[in-house]
Coordinates of C-alpha atoms in Angstrom, one line a residue:
Chain A
M1 CA -33.7 -20.8 7.9
A2 CA -35.6 -22.2 5.3
F3 CA -37.3 -20.3 2.6
S4 CA -39.9 -20.9 0.5
V5 CA -40.0 -19.1 -2.5
D6 CA -42.5 -19.2 -5.5
I7 CA -39.8 -18.9 -8.2
G8 CA -42.5 -18.3 -10.8
S9 CA -43.6 -15.0 -8.9
L10 CA -40.0 -13.9 -9.2
R11 CA -40.2 -13.8 -12.9
P12 CA -41.1 -10.6 -13.9
V13 CA -38.6 -9.0 -11.8
V14 CA -35.7 -11.3 -12.9
Y15 CA -36.5 -10.4 -16.3
D16 CA -35.9 -6.8 -15.7
I17 CA -32.4 -7.2 -14.4
P18 CA -30.0 -6.1 -17.1
V19 CA -27.4 -8.8 -18.5
V20 CA -23.7 -7.8 -18.6
S21 CA -21.1 -9.7 -20.7
T22 CA -18.0 -10.9 -19.2
Q23 CA -15.8 -9.9 -22.5
L24 CA -14.7 -6.1 -22.3
N25 CA -14.6 -4.4 -25.7
F26 CA -12.6 -1.3 -27.3
S27 CA -14.2 1.1 -25.7
D28 CA -13.8 -0.4 -22.3
Y29 CA -10.1 -0.7 -22.8
L30 CA -9.9 3.2 -23.9
G31 CA -11.9 4.3 -21.1
A32 CA -9.6 2.4 -18.7
I33 CA -6.5 4.1 -20.6
K34 CA -8.6 7.4 -20.4
V35 CA -9.2 7.4 -16.7
R36 CA -5.7 6.2 -15.9
W37 CA -4.7 9.5 -17.1
G38 CA -7.2 11.1 -15.3
I39 CA -9.5 12.1 -18.1
G40 CA -13.3 12.0 -17.3
R41 CA -12.3 10.5 -13.9
N42 CA -14.9 11.5 -12.1
H43 CA -18.0 10.5 -14.4
Y44 CA -16.6 7.1 -15.2
T45 CA -19.7 5.4 -13.5
V46 CA -22.1 2.2 -14.1
V47 CA -25.6 2.7 -13.0
P48 CA -26.2 1.0 -9.5
G49 CA -28.4 -1.7 -8.9
L50 CA -28.5 -5.5 -9.7
Y51 CA -26.8 -7.3 -12.8
K52 CA -26.8 -10.4 -14.1
V53 CA -23.8 -12.4 -15.5
G54 CA -24.3 -15.4 -17.2
E55 CA -28.0 -17.0 -16.2
P56 CA -28.0 -16.7 -12.2
R57 CA -30.5 -18.3 -10.4
C58 CA -32.1 -18.1 -6.8
E59 CA -29.0 -20.1 -5.8
S60 CA -26.5 -18.2 -7.3
D61 CA -24.0 -16.2 -5.7
V62 CA -24.2 -12.3 -5.2
L63 CA -21.1 -10.3 -5.5
V64 CA -21.0 -6.9 -4.7
T65 CA -18.8 -4.0 -6.2
A66 CA -18.7 -0.1 -6.6
N67 CA -19.9 1.6 -9.4
Y68 CA -17.0 3.0 -10.5
K69 CA -17.0 1.4 -14.2
L70 CA -13.1 0.4 -13.5
S71 CA -14.1 -2.0 -10.7
F72 CA -17.2 -3.0 -12.6
D73 CA -15.1 -3.8 -15.4
T74 CA -12.2 -5.7 -13.5
L75 CA -14.8 -7.8 -11.9
R76 CA -17.3 -8.8 -14.8
K77 CA -14.2 -9.7 -16.9
N78 CA -13.1 -12.4 -14.4
L79 CA -16.7 -13.6 -14.0
E80 CA -16.7 -15.8 -17.5
S81 CA -18.7 -18.6 -17.5
I82 CA -20.0 -18.2 -14.2
N83 CA -23.8 -17.6 -13.2
A84 CA -23.8 -14.4 -10.7
W85 CA -25.7 -11.5 -9.5
V86 CA -23.8 -8.5 -9.5
L87 CA -24.8 -6.0 -7.0
V88 CA -23.2 -2.4 -7.7
I89 CA -23.6 -0.1 -4.7
D90 CA -23.8 3.8 -5.6
T91 CA -19.9 4.9 -4.7
K92 CA -20.1 8.0 -6.6
G93 CA -17.6 6.4 -9.2
V94 CA -14.9 5.9 -6.6
N95 CA -13.4 2.5 -6.3
V96 CA -14.2 -0.3 -3.5
W97 CA -11.2 0.5 -1.3
C98 CA -11.4 4.2 -1.4
A99 CA -14.8 4.4 -1.1
A100 CA -14.7 1.7 2.0
G101 CA -12.4 4.1 3.5
K102 CA -14.7 7.3 3.0
G103 CA -17.8 5.0 4.2
T104 CA -19.7 5.3 0.7
F105 CA -19.0 1.8 0.3
G106 CA -20.0 1.0 3.4
T107 CA -22.6 -1.0 5.6
D108 CA -25.6 1.4 5.4
N109 CA -25.1 1.5 1.9
L110 CA -24.8 -1.9 1.3
V111 CA -28.0 -2.4 3.4
K112 CA -29.9 0.1 1.4
S113 CA -28.9 -1.6 -1.6
I114 CA -29.9 -5.0 -0.6
K115 CA -33.4 -3.8 0.4
K116 CA -34.0 -1.4 -2.6
N117 CA -33.4 -4.1 -4.8
A118 CA -35.4 -6.7 -3.0
L119 CA -32.3 -9.3 -2.9
E120 CA -34.3 -11.3 -0.5
N121 CA -37.0 -11.8 -3.5
I122 CA -34.3 -12.6 -5.8
V123 CA -32.1 -15.5 -4.1
Q124 CA -33.3 -17.9 -1.8
H125 CA -29.7 -17.9 0.1
R126 CA -28.9 -15.4 2.5
R127 CA -25.4 -14.8 1.7
I128 CA -23.2 -11.6 -0.4
I129 CA -19.6 -11.7 -1.3
V130 CA -18.3 -8.5 -0.6
P131 CA -14.5 -7.7 -1.7
Q132 CA -12.1 -8.0 1.0
L133 CA -11.1 -4.4 0.9
G134 CA -14.7 -3.5 1.3
A135 CA -14.2 -4.6 5.0
V136 CA -12.8 -1.4 5.4
G137 CA -16.4 0.2 5.2
V138 CA -19.0 -2.8 5.6
A139 CA -19.0 -4.5 9.1
A140 CA -20.3 -7.5 8.3
H141 CA -22.3 -8.6 11.6
K142 CA -24.2 -5.2 11.1
V143 CA -25.2 -6.1 7.8
K144 CA -26.5 -9.5 9.1
E145 CA -28.3 -7.8 11.8
Q146 CA -30.3 -5.2 9.4
T147 CA -30.8 -7.5 6.5
G148 CA -30.0 -11.0 7.3
F149 CA -27.6 -11.6 4.7
R150 CA -24.4 -13.2 5.7
V151 CA -21.1 -10.9 4.4
I152 CA -18.5 -13.2 2.9
F153 CA -15.6 -11.4 2.7
G154 CA -13.8 -12.6 -0.7
P155 CA -10.4 -12.2 -2.1
V156 CA -8.7 -9.0 -2.7
Q157 CA -8.3 -9.2 -6.5
A158 CA -11.3 -10.2 -8.6
R159 CA -9.1 -12.5 -10.5
D160 CA -9.0 -14.9 -7.6
I161 CA -13.4 -15.0 -7.3
R162 CA -13.6 -18.2 -9.4
K163 CA -11.0 -20.2 -7.2
F164 CA -12.5 -19.1 -4.2
V165 CA -15.9 -19.9 -4.7
N166 CA -14.5 -23.3 -6.1
A167 CA -13.1 -23.7 -3.0
G168 CA -15.9 -23.3 -0.9
Y169 CA -15.8 -19.7 -0.2
K170 CA -12.0 -20.3 1.2
A171 CA -9.4 -17.7 0.5
T172 CA -5.8 -19.0 0.5
P173 CA -3.6 -16.4 2.3
E174 CA -2.1 -14.9 -0.7
M175 CA -5.9 -14.1 -1.8
R176 CA -6.0 -12.1 1.4
K177 CA -3.1 -10.2 0.7
I178 CA -2.8 -6.7 -1.0
T179 CA 0.5 -6.2 -3.2
F180 CA 2.2 -3.6 -4.5
P181 CA 4.2 -4.9 -7.7
I182 CA 5.9 -2.8 -10.3
Y183 CA 3.0 -2.9 -12.7
E184 CA 0.7 -1.6 -10.3
R185 CA 2.9 1.6 -9.2
A186 CA 3.3 2.0 -13.0
K187 CA -0.6 2.2 -13.4
L188 CA -0.8 4.7 -10.8
I189 CA 1.8 7.1 -12.1
P190 CA -0.1 8.8 -14.9
V191 CA -2.8 10.0 -12.8
D192 CA -0.5 11.3 -10.0
F193 CA 1.3 12.9 -12.7
M194 CA -1.9 14.7 -14.1
Y195 CA -3.1 15.4 -10.4
G196 CA 0.2 18.2 -9.9
K197 CA 0.1 19.3 -13.0
F198 CA -1.2 22.8 -12.3
K199 CA 1.3 23.1 -9.1
L200 CA 3.9 22.1 -11.4
L201 CA 3.2 24.7 -13.9
L202 CA 2.7 27.4 -11.5
A203 CA 6.1 26.8 -10.0
L204 CA 7.7 26.4 -13.3
F205 CA 6.2 30.1 -14.3
I206 CA 7.5 31.4 -11.4
L207 CA 11.1 30.3 -11.8
F208 CA 10.6 31.3 -15.4
V209 CA 9.9 34.7 -14.6
V210 CA 12.5 35.2 -11.9
S211 CA 15.1 33.9 -14.4
G212 CA 14.8 37.1 -16.1
I213 CA 15.5 39.4 -12.9
D214 CA 18.5 41.4 -12.9
N215 CA 19.6 44.5 -10.9
S216 CA 19.0 46.7 -14.0
G217 CA 15.3 45.2 -13.6
F218 CA 13.7 42.7 -15.6
L219 CA 15.4 41.2 -18.6
F220 CA 13.2 39.3 -21.5
Q221 CA 16.1 38.4 -23.0
K222 CA 17.7 37.0 -19.7
M223 CA 14.8 35.5 -18.9
I224 CA 14.6 33.4 -22.1
E225 CA 18.4 32.3 -22.1
T226 CA 19.0 31.3 -19.0
C227 CA 15.4 29.8 -17.9
S228 CA 16.2 26.3 -19.1
F229 CA 18.3 25.1 -15.8
P230 CA 16.0 25.8 -13.3
L231 CA 13.0 24.9 -15.4
I232 CA 14.9 21.3 -16.3
N233 CA 15.8 21.0 -12.6
V234 CA 12.2 21.3 -11.4
L235 CA 10.6 19.3 -13.9
G236 CA 13.4 16.7 -13.6
A237 CA 13.0 16.8 -9.8
Y238 CA 9.0 16.5 -10.2
L239 CA 9.6 13.3 -12.5
A240 CA 12.3 11.7 -10.2
G241 CA 9.6 12.2 -7.4
I242 CA 6.3 10.9 -9.4
V243 CA 7.8 8.4 -11.7
I244 CA 11.4 7.1 -10.5
A245 CA 10.8 6.8 -6.9
P246 CA 7.4 5.3 -7.2
L247 CA 8.5 2.5 -9.8
L248 CA 11.8 1.4 -7.8
L249 CA 10.0 2.1 -4.7
P250 CA 11.2 -1.1 -2.7
V251 CA 14.8 -0.2 -4.2
I252 CA 16.0 2.3 -1.7
P253 CA 16.3 1.1 2.0
F254 CA 15.0 4.4 3.7
R255 CA 10.8 3.8 4.7
A256 CA 10.1 7.5 4.9
F257 CA 8.4 8.2 1.2
S258 CA 10.1 11.7 1.4
L259 CA 13.4 10.2 1.7
K260 CA 13.1 8.2 -1.0
G261 CA 11.7 11.1 -3.3
A262 CA 14.8 13.1 -2.0
F263 CA 17.0 10.4 -2.7
W264 CA 16.0 9.9 -6.4
G265 CA 15.9 14.1 -7.0
L266 CA 19.3 14.3 -5.9
V267 CA 20.4 11.4 -8.2
V268 CA 18.3 13.4 -11.4
I269 CA 19.6 17.0 -10.2
G270 CA 22.7 15.7 -10.1
F271 CA 22.7 14.2 -13.7
I272 CA 21.2 17.7 -14.7
N273 CA 23.9 19.9 -13.0
M274 CA 26.7 18.1 -15.0
F275 CA 25.2 19.9 -18.4
F276 CA 25.0 23.2 -17.0
E277 CA 27.5 26.2 -16.3
V278 CA 25.9 28.3 -13.6
N279 CA 27.1 30.3 -10.5
L280 CA 27.1 28.3 -7.3
A281 CA 24.2 30.0 -5.6
E282 CA 22.2 29.4 -8.5
R283 CA 23.4 25.4 -8.2
I284 CA 22.4 25.3 -4.4
A285 CA 19.3 27.3 -5.0
M286 CA 18.1 24.7 -7.5
V287 CA 19.4 21.9 -5.5
L288 CA 17.2 23.0 -2.3
I289 CA 14.2 23.7 -4.2
S290 CA 14.3 20.3 -6.5
L291 CA 14.8 18.2 -3.3
S292 CA 11.6 19.9 -1.8
V293 CA 9.7 18.9 -4.7
A294 CA 11.0 15.6 -5.3
S295 CA 10.3 14.7 -1.7
F296 CA 7.1 16.2 -1.6
V297 CA 5.7 14.3 -4.5
T298 CA 6.7 11.1 -3.6
L299 CA 5.5 11.6 0.0
N300 CA 2.4 12.4 -2.0
F301 CA 2.6 8.7 -3.2
T302 CA 1.4 7.4 0.1
G303 CA -2.0 7.9 -0.7
S304 CA -1.4 5.5 -3.5
S305 CA 0.7 3.3 -1.8
T306 CA -1.0 0.0 -0.5
Y307 CA 0.9 -0.3 2.8
T308 CA 1.5 3.3 4.3
S309 CA -0.5 4.3 7.4
L310 CA -2.1 7.8 8.3
S311 CA 0.0 7.9 11.4
G312 CA 3.2 7.3 9.2
V313 CA 2.4 9.7 7.1
K314 CA 1.6 12.3 9.7
K315 CA 4.6 11.8 11.5
E316 CA 6.5 11.8 8.5
M317 CA 5.0 15.2 7.4
I318 CA 5.5 17.1 10.8
W319 CA 9.2 16.6 10.5
V320 CA 9.6 17.2 6.7
I321 CA 7.3 19.7 5.5
P322 CA 9.1 22.5 7.5
F323 CA 12.5 21.4 5.9
Q324 CA 10.5 21.5 2.3
I325 CA 9.2 25.0 2.9
F326 CA 12.5 26.2 4.5
F327 CA 14.4 24.6 1.4
V328 CA 11.9 26.1 -1.1
A329 CA 12.1 29.7 0.6
V330 CA 15.9 29.9 1.2
G331 CA 16.1 28.4 -2.6
L332 CA 14.2 31.1 -4.1
I333 CA 15.9 33.9 -2.2
L334 CA 19.2 32.6 -3.1
F335 CA 18.2 32.0 -6.7
I336 CA 17.0 35.7 -6.9
I337 CA 19.9 36.9 -5.1
S338 CA 22.0 35.1 -7.7
K339 CA 20.2 36.8 -10.6
L340 CA 20.4 39.8 -9.0
R341 CA 24.2 39.7 -8.9
M342 CA 25.0 37.9 -12.4
Chain B
M1 CA 7.4 -3.8 2.0
Q2 CA 7.1 -2.0 5.3
Y3 CA 6.4 1.9 6.4
L4 CA 7.8 3.6 9.4
K5 CA 8.7 1.8 12.4
N6 CA 6.8 2.0 15.8
T7 CA 4.0 4.4 14.4
V8 CA 0.8 2.4 14.2
T9 CA -2.1 2.9 16.3
L10 CA -3.4 -0.5 16.3
E11 CA -4.4 -2.4 19.4
L12 CA -5.6 -5.7 20.2
D13 CA -7.4 -6.5 23.6
S14 CA -7.0 -10.1 24.0
G15 CA -9.5 -10.3 27.0
L16 CA -12.0 -9.0 24.5
C17 CA -11.2 -11.5 21.8
T18 CA -13.6 -14.3 21.3
G19 CA -11.3 -15.8 18.4
C20 CA -14.0 -15.6 15.6
G21 CA -10.9 -15.0 13.2
L22 CA -12.6 -12.8 11.1
C23 CA -9.6 -10.0 11.8
T24 CA -7.2 -12.6 9.9
M25 CA -9.7 -12.6 7.0
V26 CA -10.1 -8.8 6.4
C27 CA -6.8 -7.7 7.0
P28 CA -5.1 -7.2 3.8
H29 CA -1.3 -7.3 5.3
A30 CA -1.6 -10.5 7.4
V31 CA -1.1 -9.0 10.5
F32 CA -3.3 -11.1 12.7
E33 CA -2.9 -14.8 13.2
M34 CA -4.7 -17.3 15.5
K35 CA -2.8 -18.9 18.1
N36 CA -4.8 -20.9 21.2
R37 CA -8.1 -19.8 19.7
K38 CA -7.2 -15.9 20.0
A39 CA -6.2 -13.4 17.7
Q40 CA -2.8 -12.0 17.8
I41 CA -0.8 -9.3 16.2
V42 CA 2.4 -10.7 14.4
D43 CA 4.2 -7.6 13.1
I44 CA 2.5 -4.5 13.9
D45 CA 4.3 -2.7 11.6
D46 CA 2.8 -4.4 8.6
C47 CA -0.3 -2.5 9.7
M48 CA -1.4 0.5 7.3
E49 CA -4.6 1.4 9.6
C50 CA -7.2 0.5 7.2
G51 CA -9.6 0.1 9.5
A52 CA -11.2 -3.3 8.5
C53 CA -10.6 -5.5 11.4
A54 CA -11.5 -2.8 14.0
L55 CA -14.7 -2.1 12.3
N56 CA -15.5 -5.7 11.6
C57 CA -14.6 -7.1 15.3
Q58 CA -18.1 -7.0 16.9
F59 CA -16.4 -7.6 20.3
G60 CA -14.4 -4.2 20.4
A61 CA -11.2 -6.3 20.6
I62 CA -9.5 -3.8 18.4
T63 CA -9.2 -0.1 18.1
V64 CA -7.0 1.8 15.4
K65 CA -7.1 5.2 14.2
S66 CA -7.5 4.9 10.4
G67 CA -8.3 7.3 7.9
V68 CA -6.9 8.7 4.5
G69 CA -3.0 8.9 4.5
C70 CA -1.8 11.1 1.5
A71 CA 0.1 13.9 2.3
A72 CA -2.2 16.4 0.1
G73 CA -5.1 14.9 1.7
I74 CA -3.6 15.5 5.4
L75 CA -2.6 18.9 4.6
N76 CA -6.2 20.0 3.2
G77 CA -7.5 18.4 6.4
I78 CA -5.2 20.9 8.4
L79 CA -5.9 23.7 6.1
T80 CA -9.8 23.4 6.3
N81 CA -9.5 22.3 10.1
S82 CA -11.3 19.2 9.1
V83 CA -10.7 14.9 8.6
P84 CA -8.0 14.3 6.1
S85 CA -9.7 14.4 2.5
C86 CA -8.3 13.8 -0.7
N87 CA -11.3 15.8 -2.6
C88 CA -12.7 12.5 -4.2
P89 CA -16.6 12.7 -5.9
G90 CA -18.9 12.2 -2.8
T91 CA -16.7 13.6 -0.4
K92 CA -16.1 17.3 -1.5
K93 CA -16.5 19.1 -4.7
N94 CA -15.7 16.7 -7.7
E95 CA -11.9 17.4 -8.5
T96 CA -9.0 15.7 -8.6
N97 CA -7.1 12.3 -7.3
C98 CA -8.2 10.0 -4.8
C99 CA -6.2 8.1 -2.2

């Protein structure tokens, strides 16, 4: 297809497009740290629209990304000395992959964005580079049908874009694969930890109160004196499931996440139990409850992992959740009984 | 790293495959490879059911049941009798974790 575009007539439009830096500053890094801890995570957005990096021209590439600021920052810091257009789609502040899974980073939104920003008047070519993980929501052939733009699926990681473009839009097999190395897993831990904090506090509160139960009624003194064992157990199990199991994900041979969590839960609970002199019923009660906690929070990490399937998680849940509920119920009853007899 | 064996719903109909190779590009786990101008599945247990291949196969040769895969999201789906959802902004009320 040949296009004749009067470049001169485009200037007023082009000049309105904001230019973004490829350098992140202190507040960008601070913002990244905060959202990793779940602070302001749902409002960490960029205004959707077209941006310029360097001095793009009508032949320059168009890179598409989500309007989650962390995604946008990751992209732009990898574009140093590259001239390109960056088209930011409104994904409600969700990253490319998750948004693609939900459809906000999808065909319709991309088509809308291309039309709204009159991309056909800004570039002469008809190609856009969409991150590979966006393919979960973007159907290349439909975008082509509706806009004339050919979608080129770029590499998984923004850091490979330069190499990808220089190689003539060819990705090596490594660039196409999502990995899940320990530092990536570590980055996900804080947000998972913060996500479950209210449920954790509720569980701790219940155990705290139950600690005071006595056959003579309720003893405040007893609650204070005996609460440490159940509280430390459950907190330990939570940390085992949410920190240790994800960090050491490939170390344990079980494939099921709930079993990985249960394994590390057992290790941690076993360690904790060495330091306490309590009766057997209470010990068993805490092992049961803690096992459930650890296995559930690790099972939930499937949502953060990059290789688990929905069918697999469902299958795992069907046989594991009944055990978890049963363990917690029996554990709680045993715990109360142990309190009444003590 | 691989998840559970024999649970994935991915299916490839070689009869419909035209050999365009797009599935080998969009799959983040290299589940497909091209052989004799047709796509074929290398190791199905590598599949995470993200759905990118099926969505981008304009010939309808690939099917897979895809969706959100976190336990809390699936529980949400069961409890509210809807599709699994992690309550991300843009789906429901602003809150909590996303996949």
